[in-house]
CSV table of C-alpha atoms in Angstrom, one decimal:
chain,number,residue,atom,x,y,z
A,1,MET,CA,22.2,17.7,-3.5
A,2,ARG,CA,19.0,18.1,-1.5
A,3,HIS,CA,17.5,20.4,-4.2
A,4,SER,CA,18.5,17.9,-6.9
A,5,ILE,CA,16.7,15.1,-5.1
A,6,LYS,CA,13.6,17.3,-4.7
A,7,LEU,CA,13.7,18.2,-8.4
A,8,TYR,CA,14.2,14.5,-9.3
A,9,ILE,CA,11.2,13.5,-7.2
A,10,LEU,CA,9.0,16.3,-8.5
A,11,THR,CA,9.9,15.4,-12.1
A,12,ALA,CA,9.3,11.7,-11.6
A,13,VAL,CA,6.0,12.4,-9.9
A,14,ILE,CA,4.9,14.6,-12.7
A,15,CYS,CA,5.9,12.0,-15.2
A,16,ILE,CA,4.1,9.2,-13.3
A,17,VAL,CA,1.0,11.3,-13.0
A,18,ALA,CA,1.1,12.1,-16.7
A,19,LEU,CA,1.6,8.4,-17.5
A,20,ALA,CA,-1.4,7.6,-15.2
A,21,ILE,CA,-3.6,10.1,-17.0
A,22,VAL,CA,-2.6,8.8,-20.4
A,23,GLN,CA,-3.3,5.2,-19.2
A,24,PHE,CA,-6.7,6.4,-17.8
A,25,PHE,CA,-7.7,8.0,-21.1
A,26,LEU,CA,-6.5,5.0,-23.1
A,27,ILE,CA,-8.6,2.7,-20.9
A,28,TYR,CA,-11.5,5.0,-20.9
A,29,ASN,CA,-11.5,5.5,-24.7
A,30,THR,CA,-11.1,1.7,-25.1
A,31,TYR,CA,-14.1,1.2,-22.8
A,32,GLN,CA,-16.2,3.7,-24.8
A,33,LEU,CA,-15.3,2.0,-28.0
A,34,LEU,CA,-16.0,-1.5,-26.8
A,35,ASP,CA,-19.2,-0.3,-25.1
A,36,SER,CA,-20.4,1.3,-28.3
A,37,ARG,CA,-19.6,-2.0,-30.2
A,38,PHE,CA,-20.9,-4.3,-27.5
A,39,ASN,CA,-23.2,-7.0,-29.0
A,40,TYR,CA,-25.3,-9.1,-26.6
A,41,VAL,CA,-25.3,-12.6,-27.9
A,42,GLU,CA,-29.0,-13.2,-27.1
A,43,LYS,CA,-30.2,-10.0,-28.6
A,44,GLY,CA,-31.0,-11.5,-32.0
A,45,ARG,CA,-33.2,-14.2,-30.4
A,46,ILE,CA,-35.0,-11.6,-28.3
A,47,GLY,CA,-35.5,-9.4,-31.3
A,48,GLU,CA,-37.1,-12.2,-33.3
A,49,ALA,CA,-39.3,-13.2,-30.4
A,50,TYR,CA,-40.4,-9.6,-30.0
A,51,ASN,CA,-41.3,-9.2,-33.6
A,52,LEU,CA,-43.5,-12.3,-33.4
A,53,ALA,CA,-45.1,-11.1,-30.2
A,54,ILE,CA,-46.3,-7.8,-31.9
A,55,ALA,CA,-47.0,-9.2,-35.3
A,56,ASN,CA,-49.8,-7.1,-36.8
A,57,ASP,CA,-49.5,-4.8,-33.7
A,58,LYS,CA,-47.4,-1.9,-32.5
A,59,LEU,CA,-45.0,-1.4,-29.6
A,60,PHE,CA,-46.5,-4.2,-27.4
A,61,PRO,CA,-49.4,-6.6,-27.6
A,62,GLY,CA,-52.5,-4.4,-27.7
A,63,GLY,CA,-50.6,-1.3,-28.6
A,64,GLN,CA,-52.2,-0.7,-32.1
A,65,PRO,CA,-55.9,-0.7,-30.9
A,66,LEU,CA,-54.8,1.7,-28.2
A,67,LEU,CA,-53.1,4.0,-30.7
A,68,ASP,CA,-56.0,3.8,-33.1
A,69,SER,CA,-58.4,4.8,-30.5
A,70,ILE,CA,-56.5,8.0,-29.8
A,71,ILE,CA,-55.3,9.1,-33.2
A,72,VAL,CA,-58.1,8.1,-35.6
A,73,PRO,CA,-60.7,10.4,-34.1
A,74,GLN,CA,-58.3,13.3,-34.4
A,75,TYR,CA,-57.7,13.1,-38.2
A,76,ALA,CA,-60.3,15.6,-39.3
A,77,TYR,CA,-59.5,18.1,-36.6
A,78,LEU,CA,-55.8,17.9,-37.2
A,79,GLU,CA,-56.3,18.1,-41.0
A,80,ASN,CA,-58.3,21.3,-40.7
A,81,LEU,CA,-55.6,22.9,-38.4
A,82,TYR,CA,-52.8,21.8,-40.7
A,83,GLN,CA,-54.5,23.5,-43.7
A,84,THR,CA,-55.7,26.7,-41.9
A,85,ASN,CA,-53.5,27.4,-38.9
A,86,PRO,CA,-50.0,25.7,-38.8
A,87,GLU,CA,-49.1,27.1,-35.3
A,88,ASP,CA,-52.3,25.7,-33.7
A,89,PHE,CA,-51.6,22.4,-35.6
A,90,ASP,CA,-48.2,22.2,-33.9
A,91,THR,CA,-49.7,22.8,-30.4
A,92,ALA,CA,-52.5,20.3,-31.0
A,93,ALA,CA,-50.0,17.7,-32.3
A,94,GLN,CA,-47.9,18.1,-29.1
A,95,HIS,CA,-51.0,17.6,-27.0
A,96,LEU,CA,-51.8,14.5,-29.0
A,97,VAL,CA,-48.3,13.1,-28.5
A,98,ASN,CA,-48.6,13.8,-24.7
A,99,ARG,CA,-51.9,11.9,-24.6
A,100,ILE,CA,-50.5,9.0,-26.6
A,101,ILE,CA,-47.5,8.8,-24.1
A,102,GLY,CA,-49.8,8.9,-21.1
A,103,GLU,CA,-52.0,6.1,-22.4
A,104,LEU,CA,-49.1,3.9,-23.6
A,105,VAL,CA,-47.4,4.3,-20.2
A,106,ARG,CA,-50.6,3.4,-18.4
A,107,HIS,CA,-51.4,0.3,-20.5
A,108,GLU,CA,-47.9,-1.0,-21.4
A,109,ASN,CA,-47.2,-4.7,-20.8
A,110,ALA,CA,-43.6,-4.9,-22.1
A,111,ASP,CA,-42.3,-6.3,-18.9
A,112,SER,CA,-44.6,-9.3,-18.9
A,113,MET,CA,-44.0,-9.7,-22.7
A,114,LEU,CA,-40.2,-9.9,-22.0
A,115,LYS,CA,-40.6,-12.4,-19.3
A,116,ALA,CA,-42.7,-14.6,-21.6
A,117,ILE,CA,-40.0,-14.3,-24.3
A,118,LYS,CA,-37.2,-15.3,-21.8
A,119,THR,CA,-39.3,-18.3,-20.7
A,120,ASN,CA,-40.1,-19.5,-24.2
A,121,ASP,CA,-36.6,-19.1,-25.4
A,122,GLY,CA,-34.8,-20.4,-22.3
A,123,ILE,CA,-32.9,-17.2,-21.7
A,124,GLN,CA,-31.5,-17.2,-18.1
A,125,ASP,CA,-29.8,-13.8,-18.1
A,126,SER,CA,-31.1,-10.9,-16.1
A,127,LEU,CA,-32.1,-8.2,-18.6
A,128,LEU,CA,-32.7,-4.5,-18.8
A,129,PHE,CA,-35.1,-3.3,-21.4
A,130,ALA,CA,-36.6,-0.1,-22.9
A,131,LEU,CA,-39.3,0.7,-25.4
A,132,CYS,CA,-38.9,4.0,-27.3
A,133,ILE,CA,-40.7,5.8,-30.1
A,134,HIS,CA,-38.4,7.5,-32.6
A,135,ARG,CA,-40.9,9.2,-35.0
A,136,LEU,CA,-44.6,9.7,-35.5
A,137,ASP,CA,-46.2,10.9,-38.7
A,138,ILE,CA,-49.8,11.4,-39.7
A,139,LYS,CA,-51.2,11.1,-43.3
A,140,PHE,CA,-54.3,13.0,-44.4
A,141,LYS,CA,-56.4,12.5,-47.5
A,142,ASP,CA,-54.5,13.5,-50.7
A,143,SER,CA,-51.3,14.5,-48.8
A,144,GLN,CA,-47.9,13.1,-47.8
A,145,TYR,CA,-47.1,12.1,-44.2
A,146,VAL,CA,-46.9,15.1,-41.8
A,147,ASN,CA,-44.4,14.7,-39.0
A,148,ILE,CA,-45.7,15.4,-35.5
A,149,TYR,CA,-42.8,14.0,-33.5
A,150,ASN,CA,-39.1,13.4,-34.3
A,151,ARG,CA,-36.5,12.3,-31.8
A,152,PHE,CA,-34.0,14.8,-33.1
A,153,LYS,CA,-36.1,17.8,-32.1
A,154,LYS,CA,-37.2,19.1,-28.6
A,155,TYR,CA,-40.8,19.9,-28.0
A,156,PRO,CA,-41.7,22.4,-25.2
A,157,LEU,CA,-45.1,20.9,-24.5
A,158,ILE,CA,-43.8,17.3,-24.1
A,159,PRO,CA,-42.3,16.4,-20.7
A,160,ALA,CA,-38.5,16.6,-20.9
A,161,ALA,CA,-38.2,13.4,-18.8
A,162,ARG,CA,-39.8,11.5,-21.7
A,163,GLN,CA,-37.7,13.0,-24.4
A,164,GLN,CA,-34.6,10.8,-24.4
A,165,GLU,CA,-31.7,10.7,-26.9
A,166,MET,CA,-33.2,7.7,-28.5
A,167,GLY,CA,-36.8,9.1,-28.6
A,168,LEU,CA,-39.9,9.0,-26.4
A,169,TYR,CA,-39.2,6.7,-23.5
A,170,ILE,CA,-42.4,4.6,-23.0
A,171,CYS,CA,-41.3,2.0,-20.4
A,172,GLY,CA,-38.4,-0.2,-19.2
A,173,ASN,CA,-35.5,0.0,-16.8
A,174,LEU,CA,-32.6,0.5,-19.3
A,175,ARG,CA,-32.1,4.2,-18.7
A,176,GLN,CA,-29.6,4.9,-21.5
A,177,PRO,CA,-30.5,2.7,-24.5
A,178,GLY,CA,-28.1,2.8,-27.4
A,179,GLU,CA,-28.0,1.7,-31.0
A,180,ASN,CA,-26.0,-1.4,-30.2
A,181,SER,CA,-28.6,-2.5,-27.6
A,182,ALA,CA,-31.6,-2.4,-30.0
A,183,ALA,CA,-33.0,-5.9,-30.3
A,184,SER,CA,-35.6,-4.7,-32.8
A,185,SER,CA,-36.3,-1.5,-34.8
A,186,LEU,CA,-39.5,-1.3,-36.7
A,187,VAL,CA,-41.5,1.2,-38.9
A,188,ALA,CA,-45.2,0.5,-39.1
A,189,ASN,CA,-47.3,2.4,-41.7
A,190,SER,CA,-50.3,2.0,-43.9
A,191,PRO,CA,-51.2,3.0,-47.6
A,192,LEU,CA,-54.7,4.2,-46.6
A,193,PRO,CA,-55.6,7.9,-47.1
A,194,TYR,CA,-56.0,8.5,-43.4
A,195,SER,CA,-53.3,6.7,-41.4
A,196,TYR,CA,-50.2,7.2,-39.3
A,197,SER,CA,-46.6,5.9,-39.5
A,198,LEU,CA,-44.8,4.9,-36.3
A,199,SER,CA,-41.0,4.2,-35.9
A,200,PHE,CA,-40.0,2.5,-32.7
A,201,SER,CA,-37.4,0.2,-31.1
A,202,PHE,CA,-37.2,-2.4,-28.4
A,203,TYR,CA,-33.9,-2.5,-26.5
A,204,ALA,CA,-32.5,-5.3,-24.4
A,205,ASP,CA,-29.2,-5.4,-22.5
A,206,PRO,CA,-27.8,-7.7,-19.7
A,207,TYR,CA,-27.6,-6.3,-16.2
A,208,ASN,CA,-23.9,-6.9,-16.1
A,209,ARG,CA,-23.1,-5.2,-19.4
A,210,ARG,CA,-20.4,-3.0,-17.8
A,211,THR,CA,-18.7,-6.1,-16.3
A,212,LEU,CA,-18.8,-7.9,-19.6
A,213,VAL,CA,-17.2,-4.9,-21.4
A,214,LEU,CA,-14.5,-4.7,-18.7
A,215,GLN,CA,-13.8,-8.4,-19.1
A,216,GLN,CA,-13.2,-7.8,-22.8
A,217,MET,CA,-10.8,-5.1,-21.8
A,218,ARG,CA,-8.8,-7.2,-19.3
A,219,TYR,CA,-5.8,-7.6,-21.7
A,220,THR,CA,-5.8,-3.8,-21.9
A,221,ILE,CA,-6.4,-2.9,-18.3
A,222,LEU,CA,-4.1,-5.4,-16.6
A,223,PRO,CA,-0.9,-4.6,-18.7
A,224,GLY,CA,-1.6,-0.9,-18.2
A,225,ILE,CA,-2.0,-1.2,-14.5
A,226,LEU,CA,1.0,-3.6,-14.1
A,227,THR,CA,3.1,-1.2,-16.2
A,228,LEU,CA,2.1,1.7,-14.1
A,229,LEU,CA,2.8,-0.2,-10.9
A,230,ALA,CA,6.2,-1.3,-12.3
A,231,VAL,CA,7.1,2.3,-13.1
A,232,VAL,CA,6.1,3.4,-9.6
A,233,THR,CA,8.0,0.5,-8.0
A,234,LEU,CA,11.1,1.1,-10.0
A,235,PHE,CA,10.9,4.8,-9.1
A,236,GLY,CA,10.6,3.9,-5.4
A,237,ILE,CA,13.5,1.4,-5.6
A,238,THR,CA,15.7,3.9,-7.5
A,239,LEU,CA,14.8,6.7,-5.1
A,240,HIS,CA,15.5,4.5,-2.1
A,241,LYS,CA,18.9,3.4,-3.5
A,242,TRP,CA,19.8,7.0,-4.4
A,243,ILE,CA,19.0,8.3,-0.9
A,244,ARG,CA,20.9,5.3,0.5
A,245,GLN,CA,23.9,6.0,-1.7
A,246,LYS,CA,23.8,9.7,-0.7
A,247,HIS,CA,23.6,8.7,2.9
A,248,LEU,CA,26.6,6.4,2.4
A,249,SER,CA,28.5,9.1,0.5
A,250,ASP,CA,27.8,11.6,3.4
A,251,MET,CA,29.1,9.0,5.9
A,252,LYS,CA,32.2,8.4,3.8
A,253,SER,CA,32.8,12.1,3.7
A,254,ASP,CA,32.5,12.2,7.4
A,255,PHE,CA,34.9,9.2,7.7
A,256,ILE,CA,37.5,10.9,5.5
A,257,ASN,CA,37.2,14.1,7.6
A,258,ASN,CA,37.4,12.2,10.8
A,259,ILE,CA,40.3,10.0,9.7
A,260,THR,CA,42.2,13.0,8.4
A,261,HIS,CA,41.8,14.7,11.8
A,262,GLU,CA,42.6,11.5,13.7
A,263,PHE,CA,45.8,11.0,11.7
A,264,ASN,CA,46.9,14.7,11.9
A,265,THR,CA,46.7,14.8,15.7
A,266,PRO,CA,49.2,12.1,16.5
A,267,ILE,CA,51.5,13.0,13.6
A,268,THR,CA,51.6,16.7,14.8
A,269,ALA,CA,52.3,15.5,18.3
A,270,ILE,CA,55.1,13.2,17.1
A,271,ILE,CA,56.7,16.0,15.0
A,272,VAL,CA,56.6,18.5,17.8
A,273,ALA,CA,58.0,16.0,20.4
A,274,ASN,CA,60.7,14.9,18.0
A,275,LYS,CA,61.7,18.6,17.3
A,276,ASN,CA,61.9,19.2,21.1
A,277,ILE,CA,64.1,16.1,21.6
A,278,GLN,CA,66.5,17.5,19.0
A,279,ASN,CA,66.9,20.6,21.1
A,280,GLU,CA,70.3,20.5,22.8
A,281,LYS,CA,68.9,21.8,26.1
A,282,THR,CA,66.3,19.1,26.1
A,283,LEU,CA,68.9,16.4,25.5
A,284,ASP,CA,70.6,17.4,28.6
A,285,ASN,CA,67.4,16.8,30.6
A,286,LYS,CA,66.7,13.1,30.8
A,287,GLN,CA,63.3,13.6,32.4
A,288,SER,CA,62.2,15.8,29.5
A,289,VAL,CA,63.5,13.3,27.0
A,290,THR,CA,61.7,10.5,28.8
A,291,ALA,CA,58.4,12.4,28.8
A,292,LEU,CA,58.8,13.3,25.1
A,293,SER,CA,59.7,9.8,24.1
A,294,MET,CA,56.6,8.6,26.0
A,295,ILE,CA,54.5,11.0,23.9
A,296,ILE,CA,56.0,9.7,20.7
A,297,HIS,CA,55.3,6.1,21.9
A,298,ARG,CA,51.7,6.8,22.7
A,299,GLN,CA,51.0,8.7,19.5
A,300,ALA,CA,52.8,6.0,17.5
A,301,GLU,CA,50.5,3.4,19.1
A,302,ARG,CA,47.6,5.6,18.3
A,303,LEU,CA,48.7,5.8,14.7
A,304,LYS,CA,49.1,2.0,14.6
A,305,LEU,CA,45.5,1.6,15.9
A,306,LEU,CA,44.2,4.0,13.3
A,307,VAL,CA,46.0,2.2,10.5
A,308,GLU,CA,44.5,-1.1,11.7
A,309,LYS,CA,41.1,0.4,11.7
A,310,VAL,CA,41.5,1.7,8.2
A,311,ILE,CA,42.9,-1.6,7.0
A,312,ASN,CA,39.9,-3.3,8.6
A,313,VAL,CA,37.6,-1.3,6.3
A,314,ALA,CA,38.8,-3.3,3.4
A,315,ALA,CA,39.7,-6.5,5.3
A,316,THR,CA,36.2,-6.9,6.9
A,317,GLU,CA,34.6,-7.2,3.5
A,318,LYS,CA,35.9,-10.7,3.3
A,319,LEU,CA,36.9,-12.0,6.7
A,320,GLU,CA,38.9,-15.2,6.7
A,321,LEU,CA,38.6,-17.0,10.0
A,322,LYS,CA,41.0,-19.4,11.6
A,323,THR,CA,38.7,-21.1,14.1
A,324,VAL,CA,39.7,-23.1,17.1
A,325,THR,CA,37.6,-24.7,19.9
A,326,TYR,CA,37.8,-22.5,22.9
A,327,ASP,CA,36.1,-22.2,26.3
A,328,LEU,CA,34.2,-18.9,26.1
A,329,ASN,CA,34.5,-18.5,29.9
A,330,GLU,CA,38.3,-18.4,29.7
A,331,LEU,CA,38.4,-16.3,26.5
A,332,ILE,CA,36.3,-13.6,28.0
A,333,SER,CA,38.2,-13.6,31.3
A,334,GLU,CA,41.5,-13.1,29.4
A,335,ILE,CA,40.0,-10.3,27.3
A,336,LEU,CA,38.6,-8.5,30.4
A,337,ALA,CA,41.9,-8.8,32.2
A,338,VAL,CA,43.8,-7.0,29.4
A,339,TYR,CA,41.0,-4.5,28.8
A,340,SER,CA,40.7,-3.6,32.5
A,341,LEU,CA,44.4,-3.0,32.7
A,342,ASN,CA,44.3,-0.6,29.7
A,343,ALA,CA,41.3,1.2,31.1
A,344,ALA,CA,42.4,1.3,34.7
A,345,ASN,CA,41.9,5.1,35.0
A,346,LYS,CA,38.4,5.2,33.4
A,347,ASN,CA,36.5,4.1,36.5
A,348,ILE,CA,34.8,1.0,34.9
A,349,VAL,CA,33.2,-1.7,37.0
A,350,PHE,CA,33.1,-5.1,35.2
A,351,THR,CA,30.9,-7.9,36.3
A,352,PHE,CA,31.4,-11.3,34.6
A,353,ASN,CA,28.7,-14.0,35.1
A,354,SER,CA,30.4,-17.0,33.6
A,355,SER,CA,28.7,-20.3,32.7
A,356,SER,CA,28.7,-22.9,35.5
A,357,SER,CA,30.2,-25.4,33.1
A,358,PRO,CA,32.6,-25.2,30.2
A,359,ALA,CA,31.2,-23.2,27.2
A,360,MET,CA,33.1,-24.6,24.3
A,361,ILE,CA,32.7,-22.7,21.0
A,362,ASN,CA,34.4,-22.6,17.6
A,363,THR,CA,35.9,-19.1,17.0
A,364,ASP,CA,38.7,-17.1,15.6
A,365,THR,CA,40.1,-15.7,18.8
A,366,PHE,CA,41.7,-12.7,17.2
A,367,HIS,CA,38.5,-11.5,15.6
A,368,PHE,CA,36.4,-12.4,18.6
A,369,THR,CA,38.7,-10.4,20.9
A,370,THR,CA,38.4,-7.4,18.6
A,371,LEU,CA,34.7,-7.8,18.4
A,372,LEU,CA,34.2,-7.8,22.1
A,373,GLN,CA,36.6,-4.9,22.6
A,374,ASN,CA,34.6,-2.8,20.1
A,375,ILE,CA,31.4,-3.4,22.0
A,376,LEU,CA,33.2,-2.5,25.3
A,377,ASP,CA,34.7,0.6,23.7
A,378,ASN,CA,31.2,1.8,22.8
A,379,ALA,CA,29.8,1.0,26.2
A,380,VAL,CA,32.5,3.2,27.7
A,381,LYS,CA,32.4,5.9,25.1
A,382,TYR,CA,28.6,6.5,25.2
A,383,ASN,CA,28.3,6.7,28.9
A,384,ASP,CA,28.0,9.9,31.0
A,385,HIS,CA,28.0,8.2,34.4
A,386,ALA,CA,30.9,8.8,36.8
A,387,GLN,CA,31.0,5.0,37.3
A,388,LYS,CA,30.6,3.0,34.2
A,389,GLU,CA,29.1,-0.4,34.7
A,390,ILE,CA,29.4,-3.3,32.2
A,391,THR,CA,28.0,-6.7,32.9
A,392,ILE,CA,28.9,-9.7,30.7
A,393,SER,CA,26.9,-12.9,31.1
A,394,ILE,CA,27.0,-16.3,29.5
A,395,VAL,CA,23.6,-18.0,29.5
A,396,ARG,CA,23.2,-21.6,28.2
A,397,GLN,CA,20.1,-22.2,26.1
A,398,LYS,CA,19.9,-25.9,25.0
A,399,GLU,CA,22.4,-26.2,22.1
A,400,GLU,CA,23.2,-22.5,22.1
A,401,LEU,CA,25.0,-19.9,24.2
A,402,GLU,CA,23.8,-16.4,24.8
A,403,LEU,CA,26.6,-13.9,25.3
A,404,VAL,CA,24.9,-10.8,26.9
A,405,ILE,CA,26.8,-7.5,27.3
A,406,ARG,CA,24.8,-4.9,29.2
A,407,ASP,CA,25.9,-1.4,30.1
A,408,ASN,CA,24.5,1.6,32.0
A,409,GLY,CA,25.2,4.1,29.2
A,410,ILE,CA,23.0,6.6,27.4
A,411,GLY,CA,21.1,4.0,25.4
A,412,MET,CA,19.8,4.4,21.8
A,413,ASP,CA,16.5,5.1,20.2
A,414,ALA,CA,14.9,2.9,17.6
A,415,HIS,CA,16.3,4.8,14.6
A,416,THR,CA,19.9,4.5,15.9
A,417,GLN,CA,19.4,0.8,16.5
A,418,ARG,CA,18.4,0.3,12.9
A,419,HIS,CA,21.7,1.8,11.6
A,420,ILE,CA,24.4,1.0,14.2
A,421,PHE,CA,25.9,-1.9,12.2
A,422,GLU,CA,26.2,0.2,9.0
A,423,LYS,CA,29.6,1.2,7.7
A,424,PHE,CA,30.7,4.7,8.7
A,425,TYR,CA,27.5,5.3,10.7
A,426,ARG,CA,28.1,7.3,13.9
A,427,HIS,CA,25.6,8.0,16.6
A,428,GLN,CA,25.7,11.7,17.6
A,429,PRO,CA,24.2,11.9,21.1
A,430,ARG,CA,24.3,14.7,23.6
A,431,LEU,CA,27.2,13.9,25.9
A,432,SER,CA,29.2,15.9,28.4
A,433,LYS,CA,32.3,15.2,26.3
A,434,PRO,CA,32.3,14.9,22.5
A,435,THR,CA,33.1,11.4,21.2
A,436,LYS,CA,35.5,10.5,18.4
A,437,GLY,CA,35.3,7.6,16.1
A,438,LEU,CA,35.2,6.4,12.5
A,439,GLY,CA,31.9,4.7,12.5
A,440,LEU,CA,33.5,1.3,11.9
A,441,GLY,CA,33.5,-0.4,15.3
A,442,LEU,CA,30.0,-2.0,15.3
A,443,TYR,CA,30.2,-2.5,11.5
A,444,TYR,CA,33.3,-4.7,12.2
A,445,VAL,CA,31.3,-6.5,15.0
A,446,LYS,CA,28.5,-7.4,12.5
A,447,GLN,CA,31.0,-8.6,10.0
A,448,CYS,CA,32.6,-10.9,12.6
A,449,ILE,CA,29.2,-12.2,13.7
A,450,ASP,CA,28.2,-12.9,10.1
A,451,ALA,CA,31.5,-14.6,9.3
A,452,HIS,CA,31.1,-16.9,12.3
A,453,GLY,CA,27.5,-17.6,11.3
A,454,TRP,CA,26.2,-16.3,14.7
A,455,GLN,CA,23.4,-13.9,15.4
A,456,ILE,CA,23.4,-10.5,17.2
A,457,SER,CA,20.5,-8.3,18.5
A,458,VAL,CA,20.3,-5.1,20.4
A,459,GLU,CA,17.9,-4.0,23.2
A,460,SER,CA,18.1,-0.4,24.2
A,461,GLU,CA,16.2,2.7,25.2
A,462,PRO,CA,17.4,6.3,25.6
A,463,GLY,CA,18.7,6.8,29.1
A,464,ALA,CA,18.4,3.1,30.0
A,465,GLY,CA,21.6,1.6,28.7
A,466,SER,CA,22.1,-0.9,25.9
A,467,THR,CA,22.2,-4.7,25.8
A,468,PHE,CA,24.0,-6.7,23.0
A,469,ILE,CA,22.9,-10.3,22.8
A,470,ILE,CA,25.1,-12.7,20.7
A,471,ILE,CA,23.7,-16.2,19.9
A,472,ILE,CA,26.5,-18.7,19.6
A,473,PRO,CA,26.2,-22.5,18.8
A,474,SER,CA,27.7,-24.5,21.6
A,475,LYS,CA,30.1,-27.4,21.1
A,476,ILE,CA,29.0,-29.1,24.4
């Protein structure tokens, strides 16, 4: 059984982990999809304003004169290299691109341009931006455009930090610009014999882009998380109930074993005693007959008690009370008088602190008597002292009475206290003499308490005895 529970837990944990991984990849892939399709609502306005800001210009206000001042003087030199030495042309082209990047970075004003766009258009959002060059071509006299930079290629002489996936990173704080964050993408060229063609994009994204994407995913994330939590919760509840049922099954098995032994002992004694009585020699000895008949009587009483306890297993599920108003002082005195007589040889010292005034309660006297006797039986059974001391006190608390039963027994730890009122539960302490029982005594006590609508609590520590406190509504 233990191995089956471990296998069940292992299988369930593997399934839950697998479900969590599937949920994670579902959410992650959904996030990637929504992120790739994310469209900032103000992006169109920003793109239009950007196009107007660089009308008849490139990259940013003042960008074209800066580019012209770098590229135009190099036409003749680059044309000669292109026609005579292609390898030197590639090297010179990369150096030219490096110089262009350096000058653009040094003179860029995209940040102030974006602030002006936001102010003019009334855009309140905090934005991230980036400016990237995708492609740069040069046109010589009587030739097509010659490419000197393409974002799909890597150039060893251009700093790797500037070569991003989207192209040459000129400026901005948007570190990973994507196609869906491009506010404007332009290609600027000229039909003149000596000219250059420039392809570039301006990117703009809100600072809280990730939050906005996650908000779009809320109807995916929340059901996924709630489903996973529900599965984990159901697994926990199922496992708890399974372990509880196993525990109850084990206790029932112990009960059956105990009750079988308990029944067999007096039955065997009765059979043996009866067989001896039938012996003719025994019949002639009145003293022997008397002794054997006493054995039969005691064992029959013991059988009667066992039968009553077994019947109580079913009966206590639905206790039917016949309550009468009774003075708790008198009721306990009567119970102690009978109990003391039956336990005269067990060296028990009873102390009863009765209430100074009548303590009238509504109770079923039969069930109350059995309830108190079960508590007293436990106080005697789980006690290793030569002299067993039991103190019963009635304490008046406004409209309630506290019935306190205190003993000097072995006490209980916290774990035992949590389970003592469960059916078939038996405490297994280390005692000088082994204890017998069916695990029904305190279960019956709790059933009686609940049927009366009273309350019961336990205070105990190992080696320091136990105290049962019963709260009873008073009629006076």
